[in-house]
mmCIF file of C-alpha atoms in Angstrom:
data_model
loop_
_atom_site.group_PDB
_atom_site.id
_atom_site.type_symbol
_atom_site.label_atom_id
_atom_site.label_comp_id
_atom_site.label_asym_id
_atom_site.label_seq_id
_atom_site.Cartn_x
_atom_site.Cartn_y
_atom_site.Cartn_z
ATOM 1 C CA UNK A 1008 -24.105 -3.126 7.356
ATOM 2 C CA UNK A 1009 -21.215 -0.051 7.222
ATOM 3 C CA UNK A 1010 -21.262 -0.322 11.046
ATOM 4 C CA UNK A 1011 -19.989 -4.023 11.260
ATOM 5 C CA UNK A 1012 -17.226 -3.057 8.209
ATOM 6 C CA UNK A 1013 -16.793 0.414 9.879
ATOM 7 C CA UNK A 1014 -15.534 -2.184 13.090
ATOM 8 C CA UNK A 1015 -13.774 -4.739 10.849
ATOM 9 C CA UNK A 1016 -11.548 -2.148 9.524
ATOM 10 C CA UNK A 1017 -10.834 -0.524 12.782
ATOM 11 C CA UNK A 1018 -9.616 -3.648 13.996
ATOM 12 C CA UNK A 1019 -7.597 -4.641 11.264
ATOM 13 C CA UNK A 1020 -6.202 -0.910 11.016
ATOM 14 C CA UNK A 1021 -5.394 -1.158 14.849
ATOM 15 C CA UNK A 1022 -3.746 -4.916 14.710
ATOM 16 C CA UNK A 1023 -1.927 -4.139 11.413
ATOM 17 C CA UNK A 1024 -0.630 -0.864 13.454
ATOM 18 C CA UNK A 1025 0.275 -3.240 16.763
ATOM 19 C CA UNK A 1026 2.304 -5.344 14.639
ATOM 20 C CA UNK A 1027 3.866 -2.730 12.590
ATOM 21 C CA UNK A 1028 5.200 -1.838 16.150
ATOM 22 C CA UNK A 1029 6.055 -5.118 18.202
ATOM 23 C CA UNK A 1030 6.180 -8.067 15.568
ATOM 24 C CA UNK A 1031 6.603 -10.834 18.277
ATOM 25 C CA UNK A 1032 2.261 -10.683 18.416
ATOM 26 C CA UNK A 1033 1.918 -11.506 14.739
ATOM 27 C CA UNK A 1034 2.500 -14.842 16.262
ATOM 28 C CA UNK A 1035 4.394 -17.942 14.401
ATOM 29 C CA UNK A 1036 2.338 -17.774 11.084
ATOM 30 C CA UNK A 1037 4.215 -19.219 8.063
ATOM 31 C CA UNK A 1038 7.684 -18.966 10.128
ATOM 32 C CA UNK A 1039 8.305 -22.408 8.388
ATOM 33 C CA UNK A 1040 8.175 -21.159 4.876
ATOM 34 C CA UNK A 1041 9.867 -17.996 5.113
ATOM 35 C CA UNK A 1042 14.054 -17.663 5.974
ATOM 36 C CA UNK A 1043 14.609 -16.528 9.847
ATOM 37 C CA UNK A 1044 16.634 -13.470 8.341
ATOM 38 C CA UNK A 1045 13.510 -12.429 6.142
ATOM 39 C CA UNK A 1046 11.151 -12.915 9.211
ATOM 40 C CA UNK A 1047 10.999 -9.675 10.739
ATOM 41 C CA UNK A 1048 10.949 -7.839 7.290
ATOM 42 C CA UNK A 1049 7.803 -10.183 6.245
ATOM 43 C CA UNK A 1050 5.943 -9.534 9.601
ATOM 44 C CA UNK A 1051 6.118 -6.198 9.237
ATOM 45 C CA UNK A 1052 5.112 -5.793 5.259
ATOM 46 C CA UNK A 1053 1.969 -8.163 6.429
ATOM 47 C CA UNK A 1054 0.876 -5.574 9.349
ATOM 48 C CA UNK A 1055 1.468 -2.698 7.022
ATOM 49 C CA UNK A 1056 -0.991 -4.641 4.599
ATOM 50 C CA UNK A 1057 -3.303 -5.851 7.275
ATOM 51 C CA UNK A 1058 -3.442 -2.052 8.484
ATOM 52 C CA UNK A 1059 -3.698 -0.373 5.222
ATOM 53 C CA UNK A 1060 -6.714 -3.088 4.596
ATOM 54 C CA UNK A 1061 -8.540 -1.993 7.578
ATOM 55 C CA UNK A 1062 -8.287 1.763 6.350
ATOM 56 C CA UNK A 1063 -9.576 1.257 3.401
ATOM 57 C CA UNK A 1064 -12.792 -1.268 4.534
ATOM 58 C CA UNK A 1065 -13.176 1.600 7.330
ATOM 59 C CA UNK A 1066 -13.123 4.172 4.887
ATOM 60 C CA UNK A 1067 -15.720 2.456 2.236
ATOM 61 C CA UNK A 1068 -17.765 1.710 5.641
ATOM 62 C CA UNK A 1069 -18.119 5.244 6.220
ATOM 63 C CA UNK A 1070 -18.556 6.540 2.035
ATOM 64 C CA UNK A 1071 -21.235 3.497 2.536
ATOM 65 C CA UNK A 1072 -22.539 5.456 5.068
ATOM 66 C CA UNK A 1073 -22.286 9.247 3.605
ATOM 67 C CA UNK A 1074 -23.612 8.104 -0.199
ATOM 68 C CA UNK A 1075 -24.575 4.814 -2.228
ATOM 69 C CA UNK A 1076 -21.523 2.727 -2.192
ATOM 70 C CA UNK A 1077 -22.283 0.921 -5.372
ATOM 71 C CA UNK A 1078 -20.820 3.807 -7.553
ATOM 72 C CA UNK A 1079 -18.332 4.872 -5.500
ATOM 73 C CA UNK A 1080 -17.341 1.504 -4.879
ATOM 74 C CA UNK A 1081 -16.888 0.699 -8.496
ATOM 75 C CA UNK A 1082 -15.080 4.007 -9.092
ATOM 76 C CA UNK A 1083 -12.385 2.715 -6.686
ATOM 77 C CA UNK A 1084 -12.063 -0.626 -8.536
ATOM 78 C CA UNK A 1085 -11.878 0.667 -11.756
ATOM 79 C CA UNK A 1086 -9.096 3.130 -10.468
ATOM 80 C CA UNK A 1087 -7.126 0.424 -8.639
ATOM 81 C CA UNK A 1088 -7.232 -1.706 -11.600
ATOM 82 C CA UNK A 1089 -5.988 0.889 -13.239
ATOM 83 C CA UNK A 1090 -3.414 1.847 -10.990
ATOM 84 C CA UNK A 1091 -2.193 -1.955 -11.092
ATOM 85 C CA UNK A 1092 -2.167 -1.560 -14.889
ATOM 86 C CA UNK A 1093 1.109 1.040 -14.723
ATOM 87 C CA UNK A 1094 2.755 -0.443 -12.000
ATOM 88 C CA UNK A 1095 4.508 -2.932 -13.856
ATOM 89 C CA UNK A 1096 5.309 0.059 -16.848
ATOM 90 C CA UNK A 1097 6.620 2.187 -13.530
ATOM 91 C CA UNK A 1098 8.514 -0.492 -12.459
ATOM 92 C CA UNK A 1099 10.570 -1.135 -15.402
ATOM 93 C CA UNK A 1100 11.294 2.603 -16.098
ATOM 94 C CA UNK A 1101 12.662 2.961 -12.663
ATOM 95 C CA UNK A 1102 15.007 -0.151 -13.311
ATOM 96 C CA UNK A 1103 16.019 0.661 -16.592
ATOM 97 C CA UNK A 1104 16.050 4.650 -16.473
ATOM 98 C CA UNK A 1105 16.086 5.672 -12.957
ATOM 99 C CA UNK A 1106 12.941 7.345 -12.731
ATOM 100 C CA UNK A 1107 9.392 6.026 -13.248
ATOM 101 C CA UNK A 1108 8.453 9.442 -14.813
ATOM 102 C CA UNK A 1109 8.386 8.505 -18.784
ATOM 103 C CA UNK A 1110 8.611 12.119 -20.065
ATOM 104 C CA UNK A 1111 11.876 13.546 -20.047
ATOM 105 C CA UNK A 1112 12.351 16.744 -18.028
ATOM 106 C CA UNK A 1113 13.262 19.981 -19.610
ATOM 107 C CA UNK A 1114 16.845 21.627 -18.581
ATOM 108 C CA UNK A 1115 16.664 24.356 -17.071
ATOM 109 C CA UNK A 1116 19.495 27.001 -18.492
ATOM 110 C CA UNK A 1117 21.818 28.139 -15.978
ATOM 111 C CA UNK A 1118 21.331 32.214 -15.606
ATOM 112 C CA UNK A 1119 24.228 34.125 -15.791
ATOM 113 C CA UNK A 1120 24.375 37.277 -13.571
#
């Protein structure tokens, strides 16, 4: 089984990567619903997904391989979910306060010599 994912995510990895680089071969999917001065910006967010995709099903191919992916595999969900969890918290402190670190940093004093 982690041999066909192990392929499936090197092909999405390398496709994502061709259209990170020349967005003309993503093709003319949903050019009708998106605005033609959006268009390259969407392509290329899609092949950055699409690659980023194939990483990761390349990279659970080969922990599939290595060890039992069951445990690993729900480590990763519970982690994403978690990570999906603060994004909206990180978000909002970068909007409202400039930084999405919540804890205020300590001054340093200025040395005199």
């Amino acid at each position: 089984m982690f041999q066909f994912l192990l392929v499936i995510g090197l092909v999405l990895a390398y496709y994502g990567y061709a259209v990170t680089r020349n967005p003309h071969i993503w093709g003319d999917q949903g050019k009708d619903s998106i605005k033609e001065e959006y268009w390259k910006e969407y392509v290329l967010r899609n092949g950055r997904f699409v690659m980023y995709a194939g990483f990761l099903l390349a990279a659970l191919a080969a922990l599939d391989a290595a060890v039992s992916l069951a445990g690993w595999l729900y480590l990763v969900i519970l982690l994403g979910g978690l990570a999906l969890l603060g994004y909206p918290l990180a978000h909002w402190m970068k909007k409202t306060h400039g930084t999405w670190n919540p804890w205020p940093r300590k001054k340093k004093k200025k040395s005199r010599r």
